[in-house]
PDB file of C-alpha atoms in Angstrom:
ATOM      1  CA  MET A   1      -0.058   0.486  -0.486  1.00 72.00           C
ATOM      2  CA  LEU A   2       1.407   3.500  -0.748  1.00 73.00           C
ATOM      3  CA  LYS A   3       1.549   5.884   2.288  1.00 78.00           C
ATOM      4  CA  GLY A   4       1.466   9.898   1.349  1.00 80.00           C
ATOM      5  CA  LYS A   5       4.098  10.510   3.738  1.00 85.00           C
ATOM      6  CA  ASP A   6       7.090   8.400   0.979  1.00 88.00           C
ATOM      7  CA  GLY A   7       5.642  10.767  -2.174  1.00 90.00           C
ATOM      8  CA  VAL A   8       8.616  12.568  -2.974  1.00 94.00           C
ATOM      9  CA  PHE A   9       8.764  15.656  -5.990  1.00 95.00           C
ATOM     10  CA  ARG A  10      12.012  15.571  -7.875  1.00 95.00           C
ATOM     11  CA  TYR A  11      13.012  18.372 -10.303  1.00 95.00           C
ATOM     12  CA  GLY A  12      15.192  19.921 -13.390  1.00 93.00           C
ATOM     13  CA  ALA A  13      18.697  18.617 -14.390  1.00 91.00           C
ATOM     14  CA  SER A  14      20.099  17.404 -10.788  1.00 91.00           C
ATOM     15  CA  LYS A  15      16.659  16.464 -10.000  1.00 93.00           C
ATOM     16  CA  GLU A  16      16.878  18.369  -6.573  1.00 92.00           C
ATOM     17  CA  ARG A  17      14.609  16.988  -3.856  1.00 93.00           C
ATOM     18  CA  VAL A  18      11.570  19.642  -2.846  1.00 93.00           C
ATOM     19  CA  GLY A  19      11.517  18.782   0.430  1.00 90.00           C
ATOM     20  CA  ALA A  20       8.153  19.613   3.275  1.00 92.00           C
ATOM     21  CA  VAL A  21       5.337  18.270   0.186  1.00 93.00           C
ATOM     22  CA  GLN A  22       2.583  18.956   1.425  1.00 94.00           C
ATOM     23  CA  ASN A  23       0.102  17.343  -1.935  1.00 94.00           C
ATOM     24  CA  TRP A  24       0.998  17.720  -5.210  1.00 93.00           C
ATOM     25  CA  ASN A  25      -1.851  16.149  -8.002  1.00 94.00           C
ATOM     26  CA  ILE A  26      -1.467  15.736 -11.842  1.00 95.00           C
ATOM     27  CA  ASP A  27      -4.051  15.459 -14.255  1.00 96.00           C
ATOM     28  CA  GLU A  28      -4.397  14.066 -17.349  1.00 95.00           C
ATOM     29  CA  SER A  29      -5.980  14.601 -20.362  1.00 96.00           C
ATOM     30  CA  ALA A  30      -6.958  14.532 -24.184  1.00 95.00           C
ATOM     31  CA  ASP A  31      -8.807  16.088 -26.849  1.00 95.00           C
ATOM     32  CA  VAL A  32     -11.423  14.174 -28.271  1.00 95.00           C
ATOM     33  CA  VAL A  33     -12.690  14.290 -32.323  1.00 96.00           C
ATOM     34  CA  ALA A  34     -15.868  13.084 -32.828  1.00 94.00           C
ATOM     35  CA  GLY A  35     -17.850  12.275 -36.522  1.00 94.00           C
ATOM     36  CA  TRP A  36     -20.896  10.563 -37.734  1.00 92.00           C
ATOM     37  CA  GLY A  37     -22.112  10.450 -41.106  1.00 93.00           C
ATOM     38  CA  MET A  38     -25.563  10.442 -43.022  1.00 93.00           C
ATOM     39  CA  GLY A  39     -27.978   6.951 -41.692  1.00 92.00           C
ATOM     40  CA  ASP A  40     -24.964   6.024 -38.288  1.00 92.00           C
ATOM     41  CA  ALA A  41     -26.914   5.052 -35.684  1.00 93.00           C
ATOM     42  CA  GLY A  42     -23.632   6.818 -32.840  1.00 94.00           C
ATOM     43  CA  GLU A  43     -21.268   8.757 -33.529  1.00 94.00           C
ATOM     44  CA  SER A  44     -17.321   8.206 -32.981  1.00 94.00           C
ATOM     45  CA  ALA A  45     -14.997   9.186 -30.918  1.00 95.00           C
ATOM     46  CA  PHE A  46     -11.109   8.919 -30.862  1.00 94.00           C
ATOM     47  CA  THR A  47      -8.966  11.321 -28.820  1.00 95.00           C
ATOM     48  CA  THR A  48      -6.167  12.993 -30.242  1.00 94.00           C
ATOM     49  CA  VAL A  49      -3.126  15.526 -28.270  1.00 94.00           C
ATOM     50  CA  SER A  50      -3.082  14.178 -24.780  1.00 94.00           C
ATOM     51  CA  ARG A  51      -1.342  16.901 -21.930  1.00 96.00           C
ATOM     52  CA  PHE A  52      -0.991  16.851 -19.050  1.00 97.00           C
ATOM     53  CA  SER A  53      -1.236  20.014 -15.781  1.00 97.00           C
ATOM     54  CA  GLY A  54      -0.829  20.472 -12.023  1.00 97.00           C
ATOM     55  CA  SER A  55       0.554  21.618  -8.777  1.00 97.00           C
ATOM     56  CA  VAL A  56       3.061  21.053  -6.251  1.00 96.00           C
ATOM     57  CA  GLU A  57       2.569  22.356  -2.195  1.00 96.00           C
ATOM     58  CA  PHE A  58       5.788  22.170   0.094  1.00 95.00           C
ATOM     59  CA  TYR A  59       6.133  24.428   3.167  1.00 95.00           C
ATOM     60  CA  LEU A  60       7.895  27.506   2.383  1.00 93.00           C
ATOM     61  CA  ASP A  61      12.218  27.204   3.686  1.00 92.00           C
ATOM     62  CA  PRO A  62      14.466  29.402   1.796  1.00 87.00           C
ATOM     63  CA  THR A  63      16.930  26.941   2.188  1.00 90.00           C
ATOM     64  CA  ASP A  64      15.053  24.391  -0.116  1.00 89.00           C
ATOM     65  CA  PRO A  65      15.583  25.329  -3.536  1.00 84.00           C
ATOM     66  CA  GLY A  66      12.278  24.727  -4.009  1.00 85.00           C
ATOM     67  CA  ASP A  67      11.635  28.709  -2.559  1.00 88.00           C
ATOM     68  CA  ASP A  68      13.477  29.273  -6.059  1.00 92.00           C
ATOM     69  CA  ILE A  69      10.854  27.849  -8.195  1.00 95.00           C
ATOM     70  CA  ALA A  70       9.541  31.152 -10.890  1.00 96.00           C
ATOM     71  CA  ILE A  71       6.833  31.027 -13.624  1.00 98.00           C
ATOM     72  CA  GLY A  72       8.193  30.547 -16.464  1.00 98.00           C
ATOM     73  CA  ASP A  73      10.338  27.857 -15.585  1.00 98.00           C
ATOM     74  CA  THR A  74      10.988  24.665 -17.546  1.00 98.00           C
ATOM     75  CA  PHE A  75      12.379  21.877 -16.016  1.00 97.00           C
ATOM     76  CA  GLU A  76      11.932  18.064 -15.638  1.00 97.00           C
ATOM     77  CA  ILE A  77       9.725  16.756 -12.653  1.00 97.00           C
ATOM     78  CA  ASP A  78       9.608  12.676 -10.865  1.00 96.00           C
ATOM     79  CA  LEU A  79       7.697  12.238  -9.045  1.00 95.00           C
ATOM     80  CA  TYR A  80       7.584   9.606  -6.859  1.00 95.00           C
ATOM     81  CA  PRO A  81       4.380   8.960  -5.680  1.00 93.00           C
ATOM     82  CA  GLY A  82       4.948   6.112  -3.160  1.00 89.00           C
ATOM     83  CA  GLY A  83       8.563   6.741  -2.190  1.00 91.00           C
ATOM     84  CA  GLU A  84      12.117   5.730  -4.453  1.00 93.00           C
ATOM     85  CA  THR A  85      12.466   2.784  -3.632  1.00 91.00           C
ATOM     86  CA  SER A  86      13.137  -0.298  -5.826  1.00 93.00           C
ATOM     87  CA  GLY A  87      10.202  -1.502  -7.230  1.00 93.00           C
ATOM     88  CA  SER A  88       7.832   1.314  -6.602  1.00 92.00           C
ATOM     89  CA  ALA A  89       6.092   3.445  -9.804  1.00 94.00           C
ATOM     90  CA  TYR A  90       7.371   7.679 -11.005  1.00 96.00           C
ATOM     91  CA  PHE A  91       5.953   9.600 -13.437  1.00 96.00           C
ATOM     92  CA  THR A  92       8.574  11.744 -15.016  1.00 97.00           C
ATOM     93  CA  GLY A  93       7.308  14.816 -17.930  1.00 97.00           C
ATOM     94  CA  THR A  94       8.891  18.033 -19.079  1.00 98.00           C
ATOM     95  CA  ILE A  95       6.932  21.089 -17.110  1.00 98.00           C
ATOM     96  CA  LEU A  96       6.091  25.005 -18.117  1.00 98.00           C
ATOM     97  CA  VAL A  97       5.450  26.165 -14.858  1.00 98.00           C
ATOM     98  CA  THR A  98       1.981  28.924 -14.436  1.00 98.00           C
ATOM     99  CA  ALA A  99       2.202  30.779 -11.727  1.00 98.00           C
ATOM    100  CA  THR A 100       2.796  30.239  -7.970  1.00 97.00           C
ATOM    101  CA  PRO A 101       0.522  31.386  -4.992  1.00 97.00           C
ATOM    102  CA  MET A 102       1.954  31.267  -1.867  1.00 96.00           C
ATOM    103  CA  ALA A 103      -0.229  31.284   1.327  1.00 96.00           C
ATOM    104  CA  GLY A 104      -0.010  32.085   5.091  1.00 95.00           C
ATOM    105  CA  SER A 105      -2.016  31.887   8.066  1.00 93.00           C
ATOM    106  CA  LYS A 106      -1.378  33.236  11.463  1.00 94.00           C
ATOM    107  CA  ASP A 107      -1.416  29.140  12.978  1.00 94.00           C
ATOM    108  CA  GLY A 108      -0.301  28.061   9.969  1.00 94.00           C
ATOM    109  CA  ILE A 109       2.945  27.554   8.419  1.00 95.00           C
ATOM    110  CA  PRO A 110       3.180  29.351   4.857  1.00 96.00           C
ATOM    111  CA  THR A 111       3.167  27.359   1.802  1.00 96.00           C
ATOM    112  CA  LYS A 112       3.915  27.436  -1.676  1.00 96.00           C
ATOM    113  CA  THR A 113       2.593  26.548  -4.425  1.00 97.00           C
ATOM    114  CA  VAL A 114       3.596  25.569  -8.297  1.00 97.00           C
ATOM    115  CA  ASN A 115       1.109  24.477 -10.679  1.00 98.00           C
ATOM    116  CA  PHE A 116       2.101  24.048 -14.006  1.00 98.00           C
ATOM    117  CA  ARG A 117       1.806  21.848 -17.168  1.00 98.00           C
ATOM    118  CA  ASN A 118       3.210  20.110 -19.814  1.00 97.00           C
ATOM    119  CA  ALA A 119       6.116  22.117 -21.528  1.00 96.00           C
ATOM    120  CA  SER A 120       6.373  18.884 -24.473  1.00 93.00           C
ATOM    121  CA  GLY A 121       5.577  15.282 -24.557  1.00 93.00           C
ATOM    122  CA  THR A 122       3.301  13.729 -22.640  1.00 94.00           C
ATOM    123  CA  LEU A 123       3.615  11.855 -18.381  1.00 96.00           C
ATOM    124  CA  SER A 124       5.662   8.829 -18.725  1.00 96.00           C
ATOM    125  CA  LYS A 125       5.633   5.715 -15.737  1.00 96.00           C
ATOM    126  CA  ASN A 126       8.239   4.096 -14.623  1.00 96.00           C
ATOM    127  CA  THR A 127      10.086   1.937 -11.704  1.00 96.00           C
ATOM    128  CA  VAL A 128      13.184   2.706  -9.838  1.00 95.00           C
ATOM    129  CA  ALA A 129      15.539   0.274 -10.826  1.00 91.00           C
TER     130      ALA A 129
END
């Protein structure tokens, strides 16, 4: 069973690990084309171009390189939902950072969210060696 606390988010050429990740999400989608002709009882549909988008939220920490991620940055990510142990699945793709909202409250720890979409290519599922 996967445990969220074991998750890891890495980014960039050096695969820097973002610390204190609180949550993440990825949404894969594709365009759909549908058509029909005279005499057809129903339409036929298929997918064309695919894409993904998502976000990662982490605690702000001036010593963490994740704090420096900025709008417009493009880099590869590796997302390990259940940790980096051998045999575990992980996802990889090249992203474009589209927004970096931050939040804080009087009784909480300030956070930064990195919103992204694919910069090129698709999201790949791999297995840790």
